[in-house]
CSV table of C-alpha atoms and ligand atoms in Angstrom, one decimal:
chain,number,residue,atom,x,y,z
A,166,MET,CA,12.7,7.8,23.2
A,167,LYS,CA,12.8,4.6,21.1
A,168,ILE,CA,9.7,2.9,19.7
A,169,LEU,CA,9.6,-0.6,18.4
A,170,ILE,CA,7.0,-0.9,15.6
A,171,LEU,CA,5.5,-4.1,14.3
A,172,GLU,CA,3.8,-4.7,11.0
A,173,SER,CA,2.1,-7.9,10.0
A,174,THR,CA,-1.2,-6.8,8.2
A,175,CYS,CA,-0.8,-8.9,5.1
A,176,ASP,CA,2.2,-11.0,3.9
A,177,GLU,CA,5.2,-9.0,5.1
A,178,THR,CA,6.5,-9.5,8.6
A,179,ALA,CA,8.3,-6.3,9.5
A,180,ALA,CA,9.7,-4.4,12.4
A,181,ALA,CA,11.5,-1.1,12.9
A,182,VAL,CA,12.9,1.0,15.7
A,183,VAL,CA,12.4,4.8,15.4
A,184,THR,CA,13.0,7.6,17.8
A,185,ASP,CA,10.5,10.3,18.8
A,186,SER,CA,12.3,12.6,16.4
A,187,LEU,CA,11.6,10.2,13.6
A,188,GLU,CA,15.2,9.0,13.2
A,189,VAL,CA,15.1,5.4,11.8
A,190,LEU,CA,17.5,3.2,13.8
A,191,SER,CA,16.7,0.0,12.0
A,192,SER,CA,14.2,-1.7,9.7
A,193,VAL,CA,13.7,-5.3,8.7
A,194,VAL,CA,11.1,-6.7,6.3
A,195,ALA,CA,10.7,-10.5,5.8
A,196,SER,CA,8.7,-11.1,2.6
A,197,GLN,CA,6.6,-14.2,2.1
A,198,GLU,CA,6.1,-13.8,-1.7
A,199,HIS,CA,7.6,-17.2,-2.6
A,200,LEU,CA,5.1,-18.9,-0.2
A,201,HIS,CA,2.1,-17.4,-2.1
A,202,GLU,CA,3.5,-17.4,-5.6
A,203,ARG,CA,2.1,-20.7,-6.7
A,204,TYR,CA,-1.4,-19.8,-5.6
A,205,GLY,CA,-1.3,-16.5,-7.5
A,206,GLY,CA,-2.4,-14.5,-4.4
A,207,VAL,CA,-1.9,-14.3,-0.7
A,208,VAL,CA,-3.4,-17.3,1.2
A,209,PRO,CA,-4.5,-15.9,4.6
A,210,GLU,CA,-3.8,-19.2,6.6
A,211,ILE,CA,-0.3,-19.5,5.1
A,212,ALA,CA,0.4,-15.9,5.8
A,213,SER,CA,-0.6,-16.0,9.5
A,214,ARG,CA,1.5,-19.2,10.1
A,215,ALA,CA,4.5,-17.6,8.4
A,216,HIS,CA,4.1,-14.5,10.6
A,217,VAL,CA,4.2,-16.8,13.7
A,218,GLU,CA,7.5,-18.3,12.5
A,219,ARG,CA,9.1,-14.9,11.6
A,220,ILE,CA,7.9,-12.4,14.1
A,221,LEU,CA,10.4,-13.1,16.9
A,222,PRO,CA,13.5,-13.5,14.6
A,223,VAL,CA,12.4,-10.3,12.8
A,224,ILE,CA,12.2,-8.4,16.1
A,225,ASP,CA,15.6,-9.8,17.3
A,226,GLU,CA,17.2,-8.8,14.0
A,227,THR,CA,15.7,-5.3,14.2
A,228,LEU,CA,17.0,-4.7,17.7
A,229,LYS,CA,20.4,-6.1,16.8
A,230,ARG,CA,20.7,-3.7,13.8
A,231,ALA,CA,19.7,-0.8,16.0
A,232,GLY,CA,22.4,-1.9,18.6
A,233,LEU,CA,19.7,-2.2,21.3
A,234,VAL,CA,18.4,-4.8,23.7
A,235,ILE,CA,14.7,-5.1,24.3
A,236,GLY,CA,14.9,-3.4,27.7
A,237,GLN,CA,15.9,-0.1,26.0
A,238,ILE,CA,12.6,0.2,24.1
A,239,ASP,CA,10.3,2.8,25.5
A,240,ALA,CA,7.0,1.9,23.7
A,241,VAL,CA,5.7,-0.7,21.3
A,242,ALA,CA,3.5,0.1,18.3
A,243,VAL,CA,1.6,-2.3,16.1
A,244,ALA,CA,-0.6,-2.1,13.0
A,245,ASN,CA,-4.0,-3.5,14.1
A,246,THR,CA,-6.2,-2.4,11.2
A,247,PRO,CA,-7.0,-3.1,8.3
A,248,GLY,CA,-5.6,-6.4,7.1
A,249,LEU,CA,-6.0,-10.2,7.3
A,250,ALA,CA,-7.4,-11.2,10.7
A,251,GLY,CA,-5.0,-14.0,11.4
A,252,SER,CA,-2.0,-11.9,10.3
A,253,LEU,CA,-3.0,-8.9,12.3
A,254,LEU,CA,-3.4,-11.1,15.4
A,255,VAL,CA,0.2,-12.3,15.3
A,256,GLY,CA,1.7,-8.8,15.4
A,257,LEU,CA,-0.8,-7.6,18.0
A,258,ALA,CA,-0.2,-10.6,20.3
A,259,ALA,CA,3.6,-10.1,20.1
A,260,ALA,CA,3.2,-6.3,20.8
A,261,LYS,CA,1.0,-7.0,23.8
A,262,ALA,CA,3.3,-9.6,25.2
A,263,LEU,CA,6.2,-7.2,25.0
A,264,CYS,CA,4.3,-4.4,26.6
A,265,LEU,CA,3.1,-6.6,29.4
A,266,ALA,CA,6.6,-8.0,30.1
A,267,LEU,CA,8.4,-4.6,29.8
A,268,ASP,CA,5.6,-2.5,31.3
A,269,LYS,CA,5.7,-0.1,28.3
A,270,PRO,CA,2.9,1.7,26.5
A,271,LEU,CA,1.1,0.1,23.5
A,272,VAL,CA,0.3,2.3,20.5
A,273,ALA,CA,-2.1,1.3,17.7
A,274,VAL,CA,-1.3,2.0,14.1
A,275,ASN,CA,-3.8,2.2,11.2
A,276,HIS,CA,-1.9,0.6,8.3
A,277,LEU,CA,-3.5,2.9,5.6
A,278,GLN,CA,-2.7,6.1,7.6
A,279,ALA,CA,0.9,4.7,8.0
A,280,HIS,CA,1.2,4.4,4.2
A,281,ILE,CA,0.5,8.2,4.0
A,282,TYR,CA,2.8,8.9,6.9
A,283,ALA,CA,5.6,7.2,4.8
A,284,CYS,CA,5.6,10.5,2.8
A,285,ARG,CA,6.2,12.5,6.0
A,286,ILE,CA,9.1,10.4,6.9
A,287,ALA,CA,10.6,10.5,3.4
A,288,ALA,CA,10.1,14.2,3.1
A,289,GLY,CA,11.9,15.0,6.4
A,290,HIS,CA,9.5,17.8,7.1
A,291,ASP,CA,5.8,18.3,7.8
A,292,VAL,CA,3.4,17.5,4.9
A,293,PHE,CA,0.1,18.1,6.7
A,294,PRO,CA,-2.6,19.1,5.8
A,295,CYS,CA,-2.6,17.0,2.6
A,296,LEU,CA,-4.6,14.7,0.5
A,297,GLY,CA,-3.7,11.1,1.0
A,298,LEU,CA,-4.0,8.7,-1.9
A,299,ILE,CA,-3.6,5.0,-1.0
A,300,VAL,CA,-3.1,2.6,-3.9
A,301,SER,CA,-2.3,-0.8,-2.5
A,302,GLY,CA,-3.2,-4.5,-2.9
A,303,GLY,CA,-6.3,-4.2,-0.7
A,304,HIS,CA,-7.3,-0.5,-0.9
A,305,THR,CA,-7.6,2.4,-3.3
A,306,SER,CA,-8.8,5.4,-1.3
A,307,LEU,CA,-8.6,9.1,-1.0
A,308,TYR,CA,-8.4,10.9,2.4
A,309,ARG,CA,-8.4,14.4,3.6
A,310,CYS,CA,-5.5,14.4,6.1
A,311,THR,CA,-5.9,17.5,8.2
A,312,THR,CA,-3.2,16.4,10.7
A,313,PRO,CA,-1.4,13.0,11.3
A,314,LEU,CA,-4.3,12.3,13.7
A,315,GLU,CA,-7.2,13.4,11.6
A,316,PHE,CA,-8.0,11.4,8.4
A,317,GLU,CA,-11.4,11.7,6.7
A,318,LEU,CA,-12.2,9.2,3.9
A,319,LEU,CA,-13.3,11.0,0.8
A,320,GLY,CA,-13.8,8.0,-1.5
A,321,GLY,CA,-12.5,4.7,-2.5
A,322,THR,CA,-12.9,1.7,-4.8
A,323,ILE,CA,-16.3,0.3,-5.2
A,324,ASP,CA,-14.9,-3.1,-6.3
A,325,ASP,CA,-11.3,-4.2,-6.8
A,326,ALA,CA,-8.3,-2.3,-5.4
A,327,ALA,CA,-5.7,-1.1,-7.9
A,328,GLY,CA,-3.1,-3.6,-6.8
A,329,GLU,CA,-5.7,-6.4,-6.9
A,330,ALA,CA,-6.5,-5.4,-10.5
A,331,PHE,CA,-2.7,-5.5,-11.3
A,332,ASP,CA,-2.4,-8.9,-9.7
A,333,LYS,CA,-5.5,-10.3,-11.5
A,334,VAL,CA,-4.6,-9.0,-14.9
A,335,ALA,CA,-1.0,-10.3,-14.5
A,336,SER,CA,-2.5,-13.7,-13.8
A,337,LEU,CA,-4.7,-13.4,-17.0
A,338,LEU,CA,-1.5,-12.6,-18.9
A,339,GLY,CA,0.4,-15.5,-17.5
A,340,LEU,CA,2.8,-13.3,-15.5
A,341,PRO,CA,4.1,-14.2,-12.1
A,342,PHE,CA,2.8,-13.1,-8.7
A,343,PRO,CA,2.9,-10.4,-7.4
A,344,GLY,CA,1.5,-9.0,-10.6
A,345,GLY,CA,2.1,-5.3,-10.1
A,346,PRO,CA,5.9,-5.4,-10.5
A,347,ALA,CA,5.6,-8.0,-13.3
A,348,ILE,CA,3.2,-5.7,-15.3
A,349,ASP,CA,5.4,-2.7,-14.5
A,350,ARG,CA,8.4,-4.4,-16.1
A,351,ILE,CA,6.8,-5.9,-19.2
A,352,ALA,CA,4.7,-2.8,-19.9
A,353,ARG,CA,8.0,-0.9,-20.7
A,354,LEU,CA,8.2,-3.0,-23.8
A,355,GLY,CA,4.7,-2.5,-24.9
A,356,ASN,CA,2.5,0.1,-26.7
A,357,ARG,CA,0.2,2.0,-24.3
A,358,ALA,CA,-2.2,2.9,-27.1
A,359,ALA,CA,-2.4,-0.7,-28.6
A,360,TYR,CA,-5.7,-1.5,-26.9
A,361,ALA,CA,-8.6,0.9,-26.2
A,362,LEU,CA,-9.6,0.0,-22.6
A,363,PRO,CA,-12.2,1.7,-20.5
A,364,ARG,CA,-11.4,4.3,-17.7
A,365,PRO,CA,-14.3,3.5,-15.3
A,366,LEU,CA,-15.8,6.5,-13.4
A,367,VAL,CA,-13.3,9.1,-14.8
A,368,ASP,CA,-16.1,11.2,-16.3
A,369,THR,CA,-18.1,11.3,-13.1
A,370,ASP,CA,-18.0,13.8,-10.2
A,371,ARG,CA,-17.6,11.0,-7.7
A,372,LEU,CA,-14.4,10.5,-5.7
A,373,ASP,CA,-14.5,6.7,-6.3
A,374,PHE,CA,-12.6,4.2,-8.3
A,375,SER,CA,-13.7,1.0,-10.1
A,376,PHE,CA,-11.3,-1.5,-11.6
A,377,SER,CA,-13.2,-4.8,-12.0
A,378,GLY,CA,-14.7,-3.7,-15.4
A,379,LEU,CA,-11.2,-2.8,-16.7
A,380,LYS,CA,-10.0,-6.3,-15.6
A,381,THR,CA,-12.9,-7.9,-17.5
A,382,ALA,CA,-12.1,-5.8,-20.6
A,383,VAL,CA,-8.6,-7.2,-20.6
A,384,ARG,CA,-10.0,-10.7,-20.2
A,385,TYR,CA,-12.2,-10.2,-23.3
A,386,ARG,CA,-9.3,-8.9,-25.3
A,387,ILE,CA,-7.5,-12.2,-24.6
A,388,GLN,CA,-10.6,-14.4,-25.2
A,389,LEU,CA,-14.1,-13.5,-26.2
A,390,PRO,CA,-16.9,-14.7,-23.9
A,391,GLY,CA,-18.1,-18.2,-24.9
A,392,ALA,CA,-15.0,-18.8,-27.1
A,393,ALA,CA,-13.1,-22.1,-26.8
A,394,PRO,CA,-10.1,-21.9,-24.5
A,395,ARG,CA,-6.9,-20.8,-26.1
A,396,ASP,CA,-4.6,-23.6,-26.9
A,397,ASN,CA,-1.4,-21.6,-27.2
A,398,PRO,CA,0.0,-18.8,-24.9
A,399,LEU,CA,-0.2,-15.2,-25.9
A,400,GLU,CA,2.6,-13.8,-28.0
A,401,PRO,CA,5.1,-11.8,-25.8
A,402,ALA,CA,4.5,-8.6,-27.8
A,403,THR,CA,0.7,-9.0,-27.2
A,404,VAL,CA,1.3,-9.5,-23.4
A,405,ALA,CA,3.5,-6.3,-23.4
A,406,ASP,CA,0.9,-4.3,-25.3
A,407,LEU,CA,-2.0,-5.5,-23.1
A,408,ALA,CA,0.1,-4.8,-19.9
A,409,ALA,CA,1.0,-1.3,-21.1
A,410,SER,CA,-2.6,-0.5,-22.2
A,411,PHE,CA,-4.0,-1.8,-18.9
A,412,GLN,CA,-1.4,0.1,-16.8
A,413,GLU,CA,-2.1,3.3,-18.6
A,414,ALA,CA,-5.9,3.0,-18.0
A,415,VAL,CA,-5.3,2.4,-14.3
A,416,VAL,CA,-2.9,5.4,-14.1
A,417,ASP,CA,-5.4,7.6,-15.9
A,418,CYS,CA,-8.2,6.7,-13.4
A,419,ILE,CA,-5.9,7.3,-10.4
A,420,ILE,CA,-4.7,10.7,-11.7
A,421,ALA,CA,-8.3,11.8,-12.6
A,422,LYS,CA,-9.5,11.2,-9.1
A,423,ALA,CA,-6.5,12.7,-7.4
A,424,LEU,CA,-7.1,15.9,-9.5
A,425,LEU,CA,-10.8,15.9,-8.7
A,426,ALA,CA,-9.9,15.6,-4.9
A,427,VAL,CA,-7.6,18.6,-5.3
A,428,LYS,CA,-10.4,20.5,-7.0
A,429,LYS,CA,-13.1,19.6,-4.4
A,430,THR,CA,-11.0,20.2,-1.3
A,431,GLY,CA,-8.7,23.0,-2.4
A,432,ILE,CA,-5.8,21.1,-0.8
A,433,ARG,CA,-2.8,21.3,-3.1
A,434,VAL,CA,-0.5,18.8,-1.4
A,435,LEU,CA,-0.8,15.2,-2.5
A,436,CYS,CA,0.8,12.3,-0.5
A,437,VAL,CA,0.7,8.9,-2.2
A,438,GLY,CA,1.3,5.6,-0.6
A,439,GLY,CA,0.8,1.8,-0.9
A,440,GLY,CA,2.4,-0.9,-3.1
A,441,VAL,CA,1.1,0.4,-6.4
A,442,SER,CA,2.9,3.7,-5.8
A,443,ALA,CA,6.0,1.8,-6.6
A,444,ASN,CA,4.8,1.6,-10.2
A,445,GLY,CA,7.2,3.4,-12.6
A,446,ARG,CA,4.6,4.8,-15.0
A,447,LEU,CA,2.3,6.0,-12.2
A,448,ARG,CA,5.2,7.8,-10.5
A,449,GLU,CA,6.2,9.4,-13.8
A,450,ARG,CA,2.7,10.5,-14.7
A,451,LEU,CA,1.9,11.8,-11.2
A,452,GLU,CA,5.2,13.9,-11.2
A,453,GLU,CA,4.3,15.3,-14.7
A,454,GLU,CA,0.7,16.1,-13.9
A,455,MET,CA,1.3,17.6,-10.5
A,456,ARG,CA,4.3,19.7,-11.6
A,457,ARG,CA,2.3,21.1,-14.4
A,458,ARG,CA,-0.4,22.3,-12.0
A,459,GLU,CA,2.0,23.3,-9.2
A,460,ILE,CA,0.5,20.7,-6.8
A,461,ALA,CA,3.1,19.5,-4.2
A,462,LEU,CA,3.6,15.8,-4.6
A,463,TYR,CA,5.1,13.4,-2.2
A,464,ILE,CA,5.8,9.7,-3.1
A,465,PRO,CA,8.1,7.8,-0.8
A,466,PRO,CA,11.1,5.8,-2.2
A,467,LEU,CA,10.2,2.3,-3.3
A,468,LYS,CA,11.1,0.6,0.0
A,469,LEU,CA,8.7,2.8,1.9
A,470,CYS,CA,5.9,2.3,-0.7
A,471,THR,CA,5.4,-1.4,-0.1
A,472,ASP,CA,4.6,-2.8,3.3
A,473,ASN,CA,7.2,-1.9,6.0
A,474,ALA,CA,7.3,-1.0,9.6
A,475,VAL,CA,9.0,2.4,9.3
A,476,MET,CA,5.8,4.0,8.1
A,477,GLY,CA,4.2,2.9,11.4
A,478,ALA,CA,6.2,5.8,12.9
A,479,ILE,CA,2.9,7.6,12.8
A,480,ALA,CA,2.8,6.0,16.3
A,481,VAL,CA,5.1,8.8,17.4
A,482,GLU,CA,2.3,11.3,16.7
A,483,ARG,CA,-0.2,9.3,18.7
A,484,LEU,CA,2.2,8.7,21.6
A,485,LYS,CA,2.9,12.5,21.8
A,486,ALA,CA,-0.9,13.1,21.8
A,487,GLY,CA,-1.3,10.6,24.7
A,488,LEU,CA,-3.1,8.1,22.5
A,489,VAL,CA,-2.0,4.8,24.1
A,490,GLU,CA,-4.1,1.6,24.2
A,491,SER,CA,-5.1,-0.8,26.9
A,492,LEU,CA,-3.9,-4.4,26.6
A,493,ASP,CA,-7.4,-5.5,25.5
A,494,LEU,CA,-6.9,-3.7,22.1
A,495,ASP,CA,-8.3,-5.9,19.3
A,496,VAL,CA,-7.7,-6.3,15.6
A,497,TYR,CA,-10.1,-4.7,13.0
A,498,PRO,CA,-9.6,-6.5,9.7
A,499,GLY,CA,-12.0,-4.2,7.8
A,500,LEU,CA,-11.5,-0.5,7.1
A,501,VAL,CA,-12.5,1.4,10.3
A,502,ARG,CA,-12.2,4.9,8.9
B,565,KG4,O1,0.8,-1.9,0.1
B,565,KG4,P1,1.2,-3.2,-0.3
B,565,KG4,O2,2.6,-3.7,-0.2
B,565,KG4,O3,0.3,-4.3,0.5
B,565,KG4,C1,-1.0,-4.0,0.8
B,565,KG4,O4,-1.2,-3.4,1.9
B,565,KG4,O5,-1.9,-4.4,0.0
B,565,KG4,O6,0.6,-3.4,-1.8
B,565,KG4,C2,0.8,-4.6,-2.5
B,565,KG4,C3,0.2,-4.4,-3.9
B,565,KG4,C4,0.2,-5.7,-4.8
B,565,KG4,O7,-1.1,-5.8,-5.4
B,565,KG4,C5,1.3,-5.5,-5.8
B,565,KG4,O8,1.0,-6.2,-7.1
B,565,KG4,C6,1.3,-4.0,-6.0
B,565,KG4,O9,1.1,-3.5,-4.7
B,565,KG4,N1,2.6,-3.5,-6.5
B,565,KG4,C7,2.6,-2.9,-7.7
B,565,KG4,C8,4.0,-2.6,-7.9
B,565,KG4,N2,4.7,-3.1,-6.8
B,565,KG4,C9,3.8,-3.6,-6.0
B,565,KG4,N3,1.7,-2.5,-8.6
B,565,KG4,C10,2.1,-1.9,-9.7
B,565,KG4,N4,3.4,-1.6,-10.0
B,565,KG4,C11,4.4,-2.0,-9.1
B,565,KG4,N5,5.7,-1.7,-9.4
B,566,ZN,ZN1,0.0,-1.9,2.6
């Protein structure tokens, strides 16, 4: 059985073909980064228009690379939550049109659950039950994942997502968009202990995150409230030190809450997903901290951390459980679970 998976939740137009035994036959990701770069963030209207232009060529290319024609597809899966409304609609409309024309089943994918499922695909064996930690541009959440079909939200950010904080701090530091990779690169040249920045909520028993105060703390290191605007850019060494100190604070917060979730649930398997899990320092620290405590850690390779359609192979689990959708399936931009 071959499943065509579509992903258009934010600013990547992606498609993949996987089999029901999770073999990846092809995967294509068309990024829109350069379209949003000059605005310093994703502009929803630009994103949805770009999806409209790209979705059919991306599907064509995906089928071509798999050596298939559309009639050989047995089911179509699409991420319909969470994400930008206009972006989600483009993927869903394409998926529905294909299902209607081909008379094939439609499968719904939750984008956050798919990020966790990327660990299952990368591992090549079952990873459930596990704790799921999503660190992306729009979400920072912890889940108890009993099976690939049962995800219970344990906690999440009460303000900015981790990736959002990376992007905003990068912009304060004059670094290019997307800010996460830029901070990751420059932080390697900086001193992680140069600036004492807060670790919000780490000393609490709550499974929640908060990053907006940390972002504000970085802002005040650059310029005190009420001070006249800076007339010269920050020294490169200062940028590197601030980036390294900020990154270390985010990593400390993420690790503290992942460990708290292990303690509270007794689950000693941690699966990490989302764009921020591409961060070099976060990966290094997670590996170190989990190894020391003998907690099994799964982090997908970089290309499965950022948005892609392969992770939507969680659709295989839904299909096997008979969870198919009618053609009046809608998009749910907000977090549904
Ligand atoms: O999961 P993702 O590709 O899209 C969403 O679903 O949000 O995550 C994108 C986020 C952006 O905020 C980006 O800055 C961040 O992931 N990101 C990183 C790195 N690579 C991407 N953050 C820190 N370090 C990185 N290497
Ligand atoms: Zn994502």
